[in-house]
Each structure stands twice: as structure tokens, then as C-alpha cells.
XYZ file of C-alpha atoms in Angstrom:
670
model
C -19.911 -20.335 -36.624
C -19.349 -20.436 -40.369
C -21.213 -17.653 -42.015
C -20.876 -18.339 -45.714
C -23.829 -16.855 -47.476
C -25.206 -15.774 -44.168
C -27.096 -12.821 -45.442
C -28.942 -14.787 -48.049
C -29.690 -17.617 -45.652
C -30.866 -15.224 -42.993
C -33.174 -13.552 -45.428
C -34.677 -16.908 -46.334
C -34.740 -18.112 -42.727
C -36.853 -15.261 -41.486
C -39.252 -15.601 -44.304
C -38.695 -12.082 -45.610
C -37.003 -12.905 -48.886
C -39.379 -10.952 -51.114
C -40.221 -7.933 -48.963
C -40.408 -4.801 -51.162
C -38.837 -1.606 -49.917
C -42.090 0.294 -50.084
C -43.594 -2.006 -47.475
C -40.882 -1.136 -44.999
C -41.126 2.558 -45.775
C -44.890 2.480 -45.407
C -44.698 0.615 -42.118
C -42.108 3.038 -40.761
C -44.147 6.055 -41.872
C -47.275 4.652 -40.240
C -45.451 3.941 -36.969
C -43.936 7.429 -36.955
C -47.304 9.036 -37.649
C -49.024 7.132 -34.848
C -46.142 7.868 -32.466
C -46.272 11.571 -33.327
C -50.017 11.694 -32.762
C -49.710 9.948 -29.408
C -46.814 12.168 -28.388
C -48.803 15.259 -29.265
C -51.752 14.013 -27.214
C -49.593 13.101 -24.220
C -47.765 16.437 -24.222
C -50.979 18.373 -24.731
C -52.507 16.624 -21.731
C -49.829 18.266 -19.590
C -49.396 21.645 -21.281
C -51.248 23.361 -24.164
C -49.240 23.186 -27.437
C -48.956 26.961 -27.616
C -46.822 26.982 -24.483
C -44.367 24.230 -25.464
C -41.651 26.483 -26.881
C -41.917 28.844 -23.922
C -41.494 25.898 -21.575
C -38.317 24.909 -23.406
C -36.751 28.290 -24.107
C -38.098 30.577 -21.404
C -39.431 28.426 -18.562
C -41.211 30.023 -15.619
C -39.853 29.091 -12.219
C -42.293 26.988 -10.219
C -44.584 26.195 -13.156
C -45.251 22.507 -12.622
C -46.702 21.654 -16.088
C -43.661 23.237 -17.753
C -41.384 21.336 -15.408
C -43.085 18.019 -16.170
C -42.881 18.574 -19.919
C -39.271 19.778 -19.945
C -37.702 17.504 -17.316
C -39.883 14.400 -17.460
C -41.741 13.823 -20.740
C -39.070 15.018 -23.155
C -36.163 13.220 -21.411
C -38.357 10.123 -21.364
C -38.890 10.443 -25.103
C -35.150 10.870 -25.680
C -34.369 7.820 -23.537
C -36.877 5.751 -25.510
C -35.130 6.749 -28.739
C -31.675 5.980 -27.333
C -32.616 2.703 -25.663
C -34.590 1.414 -28.640
C -31.799 2.356 -31.024
C -29.134 0.806 -28.807
C -30.998 -2.461 -28.366
C -31.681 -2.594 -32.102
C -27.961 -2.138 -32.758
C -27.050 -4.885 -30.275
C -29.564 -7.214 -31.940
C -28.084 -6.606 -35.395
C -24.564 -7.333 -34.130
C -25.581 -10.545 -32.322
C -27.583 -11.802 -35.285
C -24.779 -11.093 -37.732
C -22.084 -12.822 -35.664
C -24.158 -15.875 -34.740
C -26.018 -16.058 -38.078
C -29.138 -16.352 -35.952
C -32.278 -14.237 -36.493
C -33.405 -14.986 -32.911
C -30.326 -13.578 -31.177
C -30.793 -10.446 -29.069
C -29.715 -9.344 -25.575
C -32.686 -10.983 -23.869
C -32.383 -14.390 -25.539
C -28.621 -14.531 -24.897
C -28.852 -13.952 -21.158
C -27.511 -10.375 -21.205
C -30.387 -8.901 -19.194
C -30.576 -11.692 -16.626
C -26.817 -11.666 -16.063
C -26.795 -7.897 -15.618
C -29.654 -7.989 -13.097
C -28.096 -10.782 -11.041
C -24.704 -9.069 -10.981
C -26.254 -5.800 -9.802
C -28.113 -7.584 -7.007
C -24.951 -9.376 -5.860
C -22.913 -6.170 -5.959
C -25.581 -4.235 -4.052
C -25.571 -6.806 -1.261
C -21.918 -7.728 -0.860
C -19.689 -5.477 -2.992
C -21.343 -2.031 -3.041
C -17.958 -0.411 -3.647
C -18.110 -1.822 -7.187
C -21.077 0.448 -7.900
C -19.145 3.651 -7.241
C -18.776 4.169 -10.998
C -22.430 3.406 -11.708
C -24.326 0.290 -12.676
C -22.768 -0.217 -16.101
C -19.444 -1.924 -15.238
C -21.126 -4.426 -12.926
C -24.034 -5.008 -15.313
C -21.563 -5.484 -18.161
C -19.563 -8.073 -16.222
C -22.676 -10.066 -15.341
C -23.989 -9.858 -18.890
C -20.650 -11.010 -20.313
C -20.510 -14.018 -17.959
C -24.039 -15.160 -18.820
C -23.530 -14.668 -22.559
C -20.223 -16.532 -22.381
C -21.974 -19.442 -20.632
C -24.675 -19.517 -23.310
C -22.080 -19.614 -26.086
C -20.121 -22.296 -24.251
C -23.215 -24.495 -23.927
C -24.244 -24.060 -27.555
C -20.749 -24.335 -29.038
C -20.893 -28.111 -29.376
C -23.933 -27.845 -31.619
C -22.125 -25.437 -33.949
C -24.177 -22.541 -32.533
C -27.365 -23.890 -34.086
C -30.012 -21.144 -33.740
C -32.430 -23.198 -31.657
C -29.738 -24.449 -29.299
C -28.289 -20.973 -28.746
C -31.670 -19.527 -27.861
C -32.710 -22.505 -25.743
C -29.489 -22.273 -23.741
C -30.020 -18.526 -23.380
C -33.566 -18.938 -22.128
C -32.682 -21.569 -19.523
C -29.599 -19.673 -18.319
C -31.716 -16.519 -18.182
C -34.514 -18.215 -16.224
C -32.019 -19.648 -13.748
C -30.296 -16.301 -13.251
C -33.680 -14.618 -12.834
C -34.685 -17.205 -10.219
C -31.444 -16.584 -8.333
C -32.122 -12.852 -8.533
C -35.622 -13.296 -7.088
C -34.238 -15.441 -4.282
C -31.855 -12.640 -3.342
C -34.691 -10.125 -3.431
C -36.870 -12.266 -1.169
C -34.018 -12.902 1.267
C -32.880 -9.240 1.304
C -36.042 -7.388 0.386
C -35.190 -4.196 2.266
C -31.872 -3.851 0.469
C -33.030 -4.858 -3.010
C -36.672 -3.794 -3.285
C -35.841 -0.498 -5.025
C -33.378 -2.204 -7.372
C -35.938 -4.896 -8.239
C -38.627 -2.328 -9.055
C -36.172 -0.346 -11.171
C -35.184 -3.489 -13.138
C -38.702 -3.742 -14.585
C -37.770 -1.364 -17.416
C -39.581 1.875 -16.620
C -38.589 4.848 -18.794
C -39.604 7.496 -16.249
C -37.103 10.377 -15.995
C -36.752 13.280 -13.581
C -34.104 15.247 -15.523
C -31.735 15.000 -18.493
C -28.884 13.251 -16.630
C -29.753 9.837 -18.045
C -29.799 11.166 -21.609
C -26.478 12.921 -21.107
C -24.979 9.710 -19.742
C -26.319 7.206 -22.277
C -25.982 9.262 -25.466
C -22.146 9.404 -25.688
C -21.873 5.691 -24.939
C -24.267 4.734 -27.705
C -22.650 7.219 -30.094
C -19.281 5.547 -29.543
C -20.903 2.137 -29.961
C -22.456 3.231 -33.260
C -19.062 4.454 -34.446
C -17.428 1.151 -33.463
C -20.183 -0.781 -35.241
C -19.541 1.270 -38.356
C -15.860 0.353 -38.212
C -16.784 -3.330 -37.834
C -19.235 -3.270 -40.737
C -16.704 -4.189 -43.437
C -15.027 -7.122 -41.610
C -18.424 -8.416 -40.460
C -19.640 -8.295 -44.050
C -16.555 -10.147 -45.308
C -17.143 -12.902 -42.732
C -20.207 -13.811 -44.757
C -17.775 -15.093 -47.388
C -16.649 -17.810 -44.982
C -13.666 -18.040 -42.657
C -11.168 -18.940 -45.389
C -12.381 -16.227 -47.737
C -12.374 -13.576 -44.989
C -8.884 -14.507 -43.822
C -7.695 -14.350 -47.427
C -8.800 -10.713 -47.463
C -6.905 -9.958 -44.280
C -9.798 -10.155 -41.812
C -9.301 -11.745 -38.401
C -12.514 -13.720 -38.117
C -12.138 -14.633 -34.449
C -11.160 -11.118 -33.463
C -13.993 -9.563 -35.463
C -16.599 -11.854 -33.925
C -15.266 -11.323 -30.426
C -15.252 -7.550 -30.884
C -18.819 -7.544 -32.232
C -20.072 -9.758 -29.397
C -18.336 -7.587 -26.802
C -19.838 -4.479 -28.377
C -23.336 -6.001 -28.339
C -22.976 -7.040 -24.694
C -21.679 -3.577 -23.750
C -24.604 -1.832 -25.443
C -27.157 -4.165 -23.846
C -25.547 -3.737 -20.427
C -25.455 0.071 -20.793
C -29.155 0.235 -21.557
C -29.889 -2.150 -18.689
C -27.698 -0.100 -16.383
C -29.719 3.044 -17.086
C -33.253 1.723 -17.545
C -33.539 -1.901 -16.452
C -34.761 -4.670 -18.725
C -36.545 -3.792 -21.971
C -37.106 -7.090 -23.701
C -37.634 -8.047 -27.337
C -36.799 -4.628 -28.855
C -33.399 -6.022 -29.826
C -35.232 -8.812 -31.635
C -38.003 -6.774 -33.202
C -35.823 -3.921 -34.518
C -33.600 -6.049 -36.801
C -36.571 -8.229 -37.798
C -38.585 -5.202 -38.887
C -35.575 -3.857 -40.783
C -35.255 -7.102 -42.739
C -39.007 -7.133 -43.299
C -38.630 -3.690 -44.791
C -36.016 -4.863 -47.279
C -32.705 -4.188 -45.469
C -30.611 -7.064 -46.840
C -27.040 -5.827 -46.531
C -25.373 -5.501 -43.163
C -24.723 -1.795 -43.499
C -28.432 -1.281 -44.185
C -29.412 -3.343 -41.167
C -26.927 -1.429 -38.986
C -28.836 1.729 -39.920
C -32.444 0.594 -40.067
C -32.351 -1.954 -37.242
C -31.668 0.754 -34.608
C -34.155 3.087 -36.301
C -36.874 0.437 -36.177
C -36.018 -0.368 -32.549
C -36.220 3.291 -31.567
C -39.549 3.816 -33.333
C -40.987 0.643 -31.806
C -40.002 1.602 -28.267
C -41.244 5.163 -28.678
C -44.559 3.903 -30.039
C -44.924 1.386 -27.196
C -44.030 3.946 -24.544
C -46.406 6.560 -25.906
C -49.193 3.957 -25.958
C -48.422 3.019 -22.362
C -48.558 6.666 -21.293
C -51.785 7.260 -23.201
C -53.666 4.143 -22.093
C -52.260 3.407 -18.637
C -50.481 6.506 -17.396
C -46.963 7.772 -16.903
C -46.185 6.010 -13.640
C -48.150 2.785 -13.925
C -46.884 -0.205 -15.887
C -43.178 -0.261 -16.876
C -42.763 -0.041 -20.629
C -40.303 -2.930 -20.506
C -43.104 -5.262 -19.372
C -45.284 -4.272 -22.318
C -42.683 -4.782 -25.048
C -42.924 -8.555 -24.493
C -46.541 -8.414 -25.685
C -45.210 -7.354 -29.078
C -41.964 -9.302 -29.106
C -43.182 -12.731 -28.003
C -45.569 -13.280 -30.966
C -42.804 -12.051 -33.260
C -40.420 -14.569 -31.711
C -42.954 -17.363 -32.297
C -43.262 -16.365 -35.941
C -39.494 -16.336 -36.413
C -39.112 -19.706 -34.706
C -41.710 -21.330 -36.939
C -40.017 -19.837 -39.996
C -36.562 -21.175 -39.178
C -34.972 -23.562 -41.638
C -33.892 -26.909 -40.247
C -30.492 -27.167 -41.935
C -28.506 -26.071 -38.871
C -30.962 -27.148 -36.230
C -29.595 -29.620 -33.722
C -32.366 -31.194 -31.687
C -31.746 -31.516 -27.964
C -30.140 -34.792 -27.068
C -30.878 -36.740 -23.932
C -27.215 -37.511 -23.318
C -25.558 -40.922 -23.216
C -27.973 -43.863 -23.174
C -27.708 -45.487 -19.732
C -27.634 -49.211 -19.114
C -31.122 -50.522 -18.432
C -31.657 -51.757 -14.924
C -32.098 -55.500 -14.808
C -34.150 -55.294 -11.597
C -35.821 -51.879 -11.546
C -38.345 -52.360 -8.757
C -35.852 -52.688 -5.868
C -34.312 -49.429 -7.114
C -37.754 -47.849 -7.152
C -38.208 -48.994 -3.569
C -34.946 -47.254 -2.694
C -36.230 -44.036 -4.294
C -39.426 -44.287 -2.255
C -37.400 -44.690 0.949
C -35.284 -41.656 0.026
C -38.423 -39.581 -0.614
C -39.845 -40.556 2.778
C -36.488 -39.815 4.376
C -36.543 -36.350 2.809
C -39.976 -35.747 4.301
C -38.649 -36.895 7.669
C -35.683 -34.552 7.352
C -37.973 -31.665 6.501
C -40.164 -32.350 9.528
C -37.398 -32.746 12.093
C -34.406 -30.604 11.077
C -34.542 -26.820 10.937
C -32.993 -23.656 12.251
C -33.851 -21.166 14.960
C -32.192 -18.085 16.398
C -29.547 -20.235 18.114
C -28.600 -22.314 15.067
C -29.508 -25.765 13.760
C -32.246 -27.551 15.652
C -32.914 -31.296 15.509
C -36.388 -32.161 16.753
C -37.045 -35.933 16.872
C -40.491 -35.032 18.228
C -41.430 -31.866 16.324
C -44.657 -31.500 18.306
C -46.216 -28.124 17.610
C -43.881 -27.597 14.629
C -45.532 -30.514 12.864
C -48.696 -28.530 12.157
C -46.592 -25.913 10.354
C -44.004 -28.103 8.653
C -46.086 -31.110 7.583
C -48.442 -29.308 5.161
C -45.474 -27.654 3.445
C -43.486 -30.868 3.119
C -46.438 -32.941 1.920
C -47.592 -30.227 -0.497
C -44.090 -30.098 -1.953
C -44.011 -33.891 -2.184
C -47.354 -34.101 -3.978
C -46.698 -31.155 -6.305
C -43.227 -32.375 -7.257
C -44.556 -35.868 -7.897
C -47.364 -34.596 -10.131
C -45.082 -32.271 -12.116
C -42.534 -35.026 -12.674
C -45.246 -37.447 -13.766
C -46.588 -34.842 -16.205
C -43.061 -34.271 -17.534
C -42.626 -38.013 -18.010
C -45.877 -38.206 -19.969
C -44.849 -35.323 -22.242
C -41.369 -36.701 -22.847
C -42.638 -40.165 -23.723
C -45.474 -38.851 -25.897
C -43.465 -36.281 -27.894
C -40.141 -38.097 -27.921
C -38.594 -34.840 -26.766
C -36.074 -35.393 -23.951
C -36.412 -31.776 -22.804
C -40.212 -31.673 -22.721
C -41.620 -30.529 -19.406
C -44.607 -28.505 -18.189
C -42.296 -25.612 -17.351
C -40.373 -25.403 -20.643
C -43.511 -25.988 -22.719
C -45.198 -23.061 -20.956
C -47.973 -25.302 -19.619
C -47.399 -24.188 -16.021
C -47.411 -20.542 -17.106
C -50.703 -21.057 -18.959
C -52.256 -22.567 -15.851
C -50.940 -19.688 -13.749
C -52.380 -17.100 -16.136
C -55.868 -18.575 -15.873
C -55.590 -18.743 -12.085
C -54.575 -15.079 -11.908
C -57.411 -14.066 -14.245
C -59.936 -16.016 -12.203
C -58.707 -14.466 -8.966
C -59.112 -10.972 -10.447
C -62.309 -11.456 -12.429
C -64.214 -14.066 -10.417
C -62.979 -14.035 -6.821
C -64.439 -16.440 -4.315
C -64.433 -19.620 -6.391
C -63.976 -22.871 -4.503
C -60.979 -25.225 -4.758
C -62.681 -27.525 -7.289
C -63.497 -24.640 -9.616
C -59.958 -23.281 -9.296
C -58.542 -26.708 -10.123
C -60.775 -26.940 -13.180
C -59.726 -23.467 -14.328
C -56.043 -24.181 -13.794
C -56.242 -27.505 -15.644
C -58.162 -25.864 -18.500
C -55.458 -23.217 -18.827
C -52.756 -25.876 -18.857
C -54.567 -27.974 -21.477
C -55.297 -24.960 -23.697
C -51.641 -23.911 -23.588
C -50.463 -27.436 -24.300
C -52.759 -27.805 -27.299
C -51.732 -24.377 -28.614
C -48.055 -25.279 -28.417
C -48.588 -28.597 -30.167
C -50.690 -26.895 -32.850
C -47.971 -24.323 -33.446
C -45.358 -27.062 -33.338
C -47.209 -28.896 -36.088
C -46.158 -26.159 -38.511
C -42.552 -26.957 -37.587
C -43.216 -30.697 -38.066
C -42.880 -31.174 -34.316
C -39.163 -30.348 -34.364
C -38.361 -30.824 -30.703
C -36.142 -27.772 -30.234
C -38.619 -25.443 -31.882
C -41.555 -26.690 -29.822
C -39.481 -25.866 -26.759
C -38.752 -22.402 -28.091
C -42.407 -21.771 -28.866
C -43.206 -22.801 -25.301
C -40.555 -20.442 -23.958
C -41.911 -17.562 -26.062
C -45.445 -18.220 -24.851
C -44.109 -18.317 -21.297
C -42.645 -14.842 -21.818
C -45.907 -13.600 -23.283
C -47.982 -15.024 -20.445
C -45.485 -13.666 -17.928
C -45.897 -10.217 -19.432
C -49.684 -10.422 -19.172
C -49.380 -11.488 -15.542
C -46.993 -8.585 -14.897
C -49.528 -6.180 -16.355
C -52.248 -7.569 -14.126
C -50.020 -7.336 -11.088
C -49.223 -3.718 -11.929
C -52.806 -2.764 -11.161
C -51.753 -2.337 -7.505
C -54.603 -4.555 -6.369
C -54.164 -5.574 -2.698
C -54.126 -9.230 -3.750
C -50.920 -8.792 -5.754
C -48.602 -9.287 -2.770
C -49.983 -12.779 -2.143
C -49.922 -13.487 -5.876
C -46.255 -12.555 -6.136
C -45.397 -14.976 -3.350
C -47.449 -17.734 -4.975
C -45.934 -17.086 -8.435
C -42.499 -17.550 -6.917
C -43.401 -21.150 -6.092
C -44.186 -20.876 -2.409
C -45.701 -23.576 -0.218
C -46.196 -21.145 2.680
C -49.977 -21.162 2.565
C -50.563 -24.851 1.864
C -53.135 -26.364 4.206
C -53.234 -29.897 5.504
C -56.237 -30.679 3.318
C -54.524 -29.376 0.174
C -51.359 -31.302 0.954
C -53.317 -34.501 1.544
C -55.240 -34.098 -1.722
C -51.987 -33.496 -3.607
C -50.476 -36.709 -2.289
C -53.727 -38.550 -2.989
C -53.745 -37.247 -6.569
C -50.193 -38.417 -7.121
C -51.068 -41.841 -5.695
C -54.140 -42.163 -7.941
C -52.248 -41.330 -11.088
C -49.559 -43.814 -10.127
C -52.300 -46.432 -9.885
C -53.283 -45.690 -13.481
C -49.740 -46.070 -14.740
C -50.178 -49.545 -16.313
C -52.825 -48.235 -18.750
C -50.925 -45.071 -19.658
C -47.638 -46.965 -19.937
C -49.094 -49.289 -22.556
C -50.199 -46.316 -24.657
C -46.863 -44.577 -24.208
C -45.083 -47.718 -25.390
C -47.199 -48.026 -28.529
C -47.740 -44.372 -29.562
C -44.049 -43.594 -30.296
C -44.121 -46.428 -32.877
C -46.288 -44.265 -35.136
C -49.985 -43.809 -35.877
C -50.271 -46.651 -38.377
C -48.600 -49.191 -36.093
C -50.682 -47.996 -33.169
C -53.908 -48.438 -35.111
C -52.745 -51.863 -36.288
C -52.659 -53.088 -32.674
C -56.121 -51.676 -32.001
C -55.244 -48.400 -30.310
C -57.450 -45.363 -30.917
C -54.643 -42.903 -31.461
C -56.492 -39.602 -31.137
C -58.298 -40.613 -27.973
C -55.139 -42.021 -26.402
C -53.147 -38.872 -27.161
C -55.885 -36.599 -25.859
C -56.172 -38.672 -22.687
C -52.438 -38.502 -22.044
C -52.374 -34.743 -22.672
C -55.403 -34.237 -20.422
C -53.787 -36.154 -17.575
C -50.606 -34.103 -17.976
C -52.652 -30.888 -17.975
C -54.678 -31.833 -14.873
C -51.537 -32.781 -12.960
C -49.809 -29.568 -14.013
C -52.834 -27.472 -13.110
C -53.117 -29.050 -9.670
C -49.398 -28.683 -8.943
C -49.420 -25.067 -10.155
C -52.220 -24.243 -7.741
C -50.049 -25.521 -4.897
C -46.551 -24.264 -5.712
C -46.927 -21.798 -8.581
C -45.548 -22.079 -12.113
C -41.836 -22.016 -11.341
C -39.539 -25.058 -11.129
C -37.765 -27.467 -13.417
C -38.984 -30.549 -11.555
C -40.991 -31.695 -14.572
C -37.718 -31.780 -16.497
C -35.443 -33.158 -13.804
C -37.639 -36.015 -12.540
C -37.962 -37.958 -15.823
C -34.333 -37.278 -16.703
C -33.069 -38.569 -13.399
C -35.198 -41.678 -13.797
C -33.842 -42.292 -17.274
C -30.241 -41.669 -16.259
C -30.649 -44.237 -13.481
C -31.608 -46.866 -16.055
C -35.426 -46.796 -15.908
C -36.079 -47.088 -19.632
C -39.531 -48.700 -19.861
C -42.513 -46.420 -19.669
C -44.033 -47.727 -16.430
C -40.724 -47.865 -14.627
C -39.709 -44.382 -15.777
C -43.023 -42.803 -14.789
C -42.979 -44.281 -11.287
C -39.306 -43.478 -10.730
C -39.773 -39.944 -12.105
C -42.695 -39.372 -9.747
C -40.666 -40.382 -6.716
C -37.643 -38.378 -7.880
C -39.799 -35.296 -8.480
C -41.321 -35.509 -5.026
C -37.876 -35.990 -3.495
C -36.445 -32.951 -5.317
C -39.301 -30.640 -4.406
C -39.252 -31.660 -0.719
C -35.503 -30.983 -0.581
C -36.003 -27.649 -2.408
C -38.688 -26.655 0.088
C -36.449 -27.603 3.025
C -33.471 -25.719 1.549
C -35.675 -22.679 1.008
C -36.683 -22.875 4.655
C -33.210 -23.144 6.174
C -30.704 -21.703 3.668
C -31.401 -18.025 4.346
C -33.063 -18.307 7.768
C -34.945 -16.334 9.053
C -35.921 -15.482 5.471
C -37.971 -18.043 3.559
C -37.178 -18.853 -0.080
C -39.997 -20.364 -2.186
C -39.463 -23.974 -3.144
C -40.163 -23.155 -6.798
C -37.299 -20.672 -7.005
C -34.882 -23.076 -5.335
C -35.979 -25.867 -7.683
C -35.555 -23.551 -10.687
C -31.967 -22.777 -9.744
C -31.267 -26.484 -9.220
C -32.974 -27.298 -12.522
C -30.965 -24.683 -14.389
C -27.745 -26.180 -13.076
C -29.015 -29.611 -14.126
C -29.787 -28.350 -17.637
C -26.284 -26.873 -17.935
C -24.842 -30.205 -16.897
C -26.980 -31.990 -19.503
C -25.783 -29.735 -22.320
C -22.144 -30.049 -21.291
C -22.466 -33.836 -21.447
C -23.583 -33.782 -25.083
């Protein structure tokens, strides 16, 4: 975590090395002016301006407009200032300690850890919540952040690796949180809705609670400013001046986690403000740490106030949570920062130790096929009822209910794993997958839009729309990745940022309270509940057809990694071959997303498992990955059916948790 010359490097890394001060001042003045205008309009919509002071100083009992202005709108404004400032402060601290312009509470797993800890405490240790949400949220946030730092420590805390580890840990924790909500909906529904990041207030209690905490945090950050600045001289130089580098970093990290957890404890998740605040401060010319400690929180507060006032003006006070909208601003900013990163400290993801190639791969592939069929048999015959476990050698009537789910999971998992294998072989990126590239999320976005804007389309049209969304997302990611010279870690990060952006758009659509949203939420969680026998059969048929085309694709995937010139020398039309491979991956992803939603890490796990078992040639790896993906998804669907009986957990969520654990294991092996 050496930080010699960190300030100068950071300024170059984020591409803001020549930003004049007047640009920052002008931007801040513009944002304040727009915020003030919106605030005036929103307040005036409730109470005429001439009555504002009377409402504050001499309120009339029972006057509802005065009550709304005094005890709802103004506390909401104060909370936006406090939360934005606090998250901006946490972002500055994280970025200074890790020398990483992408670090903020959301990308380090603070929010996801806090949410999961609160859900666990609500269900099984409610006594822990007697002192409020903050202690529990802080403990969960600290555990998740510690895991992220542990995973990225071996790479020297390279910016891309830190953020990638944070995103995967965060996604896994979020999946676990959703599983708890689905299994205990009555107990957690209110908590889950509150976690969305709404700023609505009914009185000034929240302001009175959060303000002293953030004031103390600001004071502590001021005391840490000098040692944190001296750390930029390097560990030896800082120690020579009497600074404990380890202690200073630990204190700053703990302070950042505490601030992020406090805001989460009061308001839920408000993403990307901790990233945007410090970035805007640097854009405005704040080079020194003490300047960023001042202007980062100011920029965060102004950004959140502006966003919240826009939400109130355009959507209403009780509609969409402000926390869901901030991602619309933060995700493009994250993409820009990722593309502007220097490569000096970037450590590309490694696939782990190279396994010994199987001398006779096809008998092993036959074993995988038998295991996949055995998993389907297990899913059809073993389940639970009110009396306990139930083994049904002749499932009879249960077959009509269980078979479509099992076969849909088998086909979807097989197609996702095949698509992941294609992407990994084509890009040379061992962590490429439809889920991490955002391809599944792009397909899901188009499906949701079609369902809202053009309901009633048939299955073929829906498949075409889903595949088009997947292909468009894939091409966009590769086009953006071209600016980063296809650096594998940064393409993954761009995909993760686009996933967040698409997820925010979907959240906004779901917030319309349309009656179809309940079914959409279940589908987005990766459910196979509604799969029909026809859909399941088509999924398995699609997987079988693509397996039949493996010899042609495998030849291309063997030649293309050798380079464009070599590929052309052996007669391969490079552009057409690449487009064909990407199109096949997109169609498979689109079809699988229609069946089981966008969640799961099967597209990552299948090819990796195949490679770790010694399937190194393209054809062997694709076939083995397909079987492994089908096997994993069938087992995930079965576990979701029996683990929390009588509640049903979507296969996608179960697979995401399993995939997150697999990713952690991969990084620990490096």
C-alpha cells in the first residue's frame, strides 16, 4: 500500500491534472443555483413562500402544509446534506489510504455488508438492535471491507483488483440478503424497502442523531489529515517523521467504514456519492488532502441535494428512493474513472495454477454428463414436505411440477456456461462471464422495457429482444474496453459499472408500482418457478444444438487468440469469426436470461471448473463447461427448493452465493 507521490499519481490517474480552480467553482455555483431553484419550487408547491418563516417560527397547530414543510421537507434536506457530506468524507479517506480513485463505501462492500448484517440481526439476534442499526451495520460493513482487503492484498491493493473484489463480495452479500428476504418476507419486507435509500423524514430525530456522529467523524478526519498527508512520502519517510503508517491507515479505514455504516444505518444505501464527491473535488482543482477533505464532502452534499430535489420535482416525494437514482449519475462517472486509470499498478486477474491437461478428456466428460443427469434425477425424486425429507422413486404427479424447473435450470445453466466459455476463450480473460460483463443485465433491461412498453409479444420476439440487448451490451463493453487496450480487469470493471447502471434503470421502472412488478422481481431474482415444459425442452434443445456446433467454434477459438495477423494467414476472416462468436454468446445469454433472470455466476464457474479439471483445449473446455454449468444450476435450483422449505429460493440467487464463494476461493489461490 505504498503511497509515495500518491497525490500526484492520483491526480494523473483520474485525468484531472490540469483542472483550473475556476472550473470547479463554476460547477459548484451552477449546482447550488439549480438546487436552490428546485428547492424553492418544491417548498412552494407545499406552502407559499410568504408563509415559510411563520411555519418555522410560529406554526399553527393542525396546519398540514406547515407540518409537511417543517417536519418532512426541511429534515429531508438536512439529511441529504449530512448523508452526502458523510459519504464524500468516507470516499476521500478510502481513496487516500488505498491510493485508489475508485474506492468508496459501495465499491468496498460497506453497504452490502451492513445490509446483510441488519437482516441477520433482525431475524436471529434482534437484541443486538436495541441500540439502533449503527453498531450492527458497522460490524457487517467492517467484515465485508476486511474480506475485500484480504482478497486484494496479494496484488498490492491494485485499484482494479480492490474494486473487483469489492463488487463480487458486494454482489454475493446482496444475493444472500435477498435470499433472506424471500425466505422471511414478513419479517424483513419493511427493512428491505427501507434499505433502498429513501430520504423521507417524518421529524428531526434522524438529523439530531446523525449530525453529532458526522461532526465527530469530521473532527477525527481533521486530526488524521497530517499523518495521512505524510504517508504520501512513503512508509520509510513517514516513519522517519514519527508517523505510524499502519496505525494511521487502520484508523482512517475504520473511520470511513464507521461513517458509511452510520449513513446506511439511518437512510439505507445511497450509492456512488462517496465516489462522485471526491472525484468532483479533484476535478475542481483540490489537489492536497486537506482541500479534498473539505471539498469532497461539500461536493457530495451538493450532489445528493441536487439529485434529491430533482427526484422530488420530477417523480414525487414518496416515489422512487433517491439512493436508486444516484447510480444513474455515479455509474457513468465510474466508467470514466476506470478508463482513465493508469496501468502501472494494475494486476490483471489470474486464472490460478495451470492444471495438468487430461490425457483422456472424453471419459471425464462422460462422467460429468452422468453427474448432470444424476442431479436431475435427484431434483425430481428428493424433496421435503411438512413431515420432513421425502424420497419419491416414482414422483408421479410431482413430475409435472418438478421436471420443468429442473430441465429449465439444466438448459439455462448449460447455455450460460457455454457463453462464459466463449467469452473467456475469445478475450483471454479468465474472469469473463455474461454476469460480470453485464451482458445478462443488458438482456434483462431490454426484457423489462419490452414488457412495459410492448406487452403481449410472443416467445420468439422476446428471445430476439433479449439477445439483442445482450449483444448490444457486449459490444458496448468491448468498445469501451478498447480505450483501455482490452485490459482484462478494466473490462470487468466497466461491465460491473454498466450492471449497476442497468440495475438502477430497472429499479426505477419497478418503482412505478405497476402490477407486473411483483412477477418481475421474482424473475429478476433468478427464479425457475414459472418455467413451462415447452420452455424447458427448448432450453435443453438449444444447449444441445450449440454443443453440436462446437467443432466449428472451437477451431476459431483456437486460432483467434494467436492474433489477427496469424489468423488471417491461415485463412480465417477475423471480423466475421469474432462477430459470430459474440453473437452466439449473446443469443445463449439472452435465452438463459429469459428463463432464469440475470443473476448467477454460472457463466464464470462452469468454464473455470472445466479448466481446473484439466480440459484445456477449446472443444473439450466448452463441452465440459456446458455440463458443469447445467449441473451447478440444477443443484442450485434443488437447494433453493429444499433449503428453506416451505419457502422457495430462486436458483439464480443460490448460484450467485455459490459463485461468490468460488470467486473468493479463486482469489485466495493466487
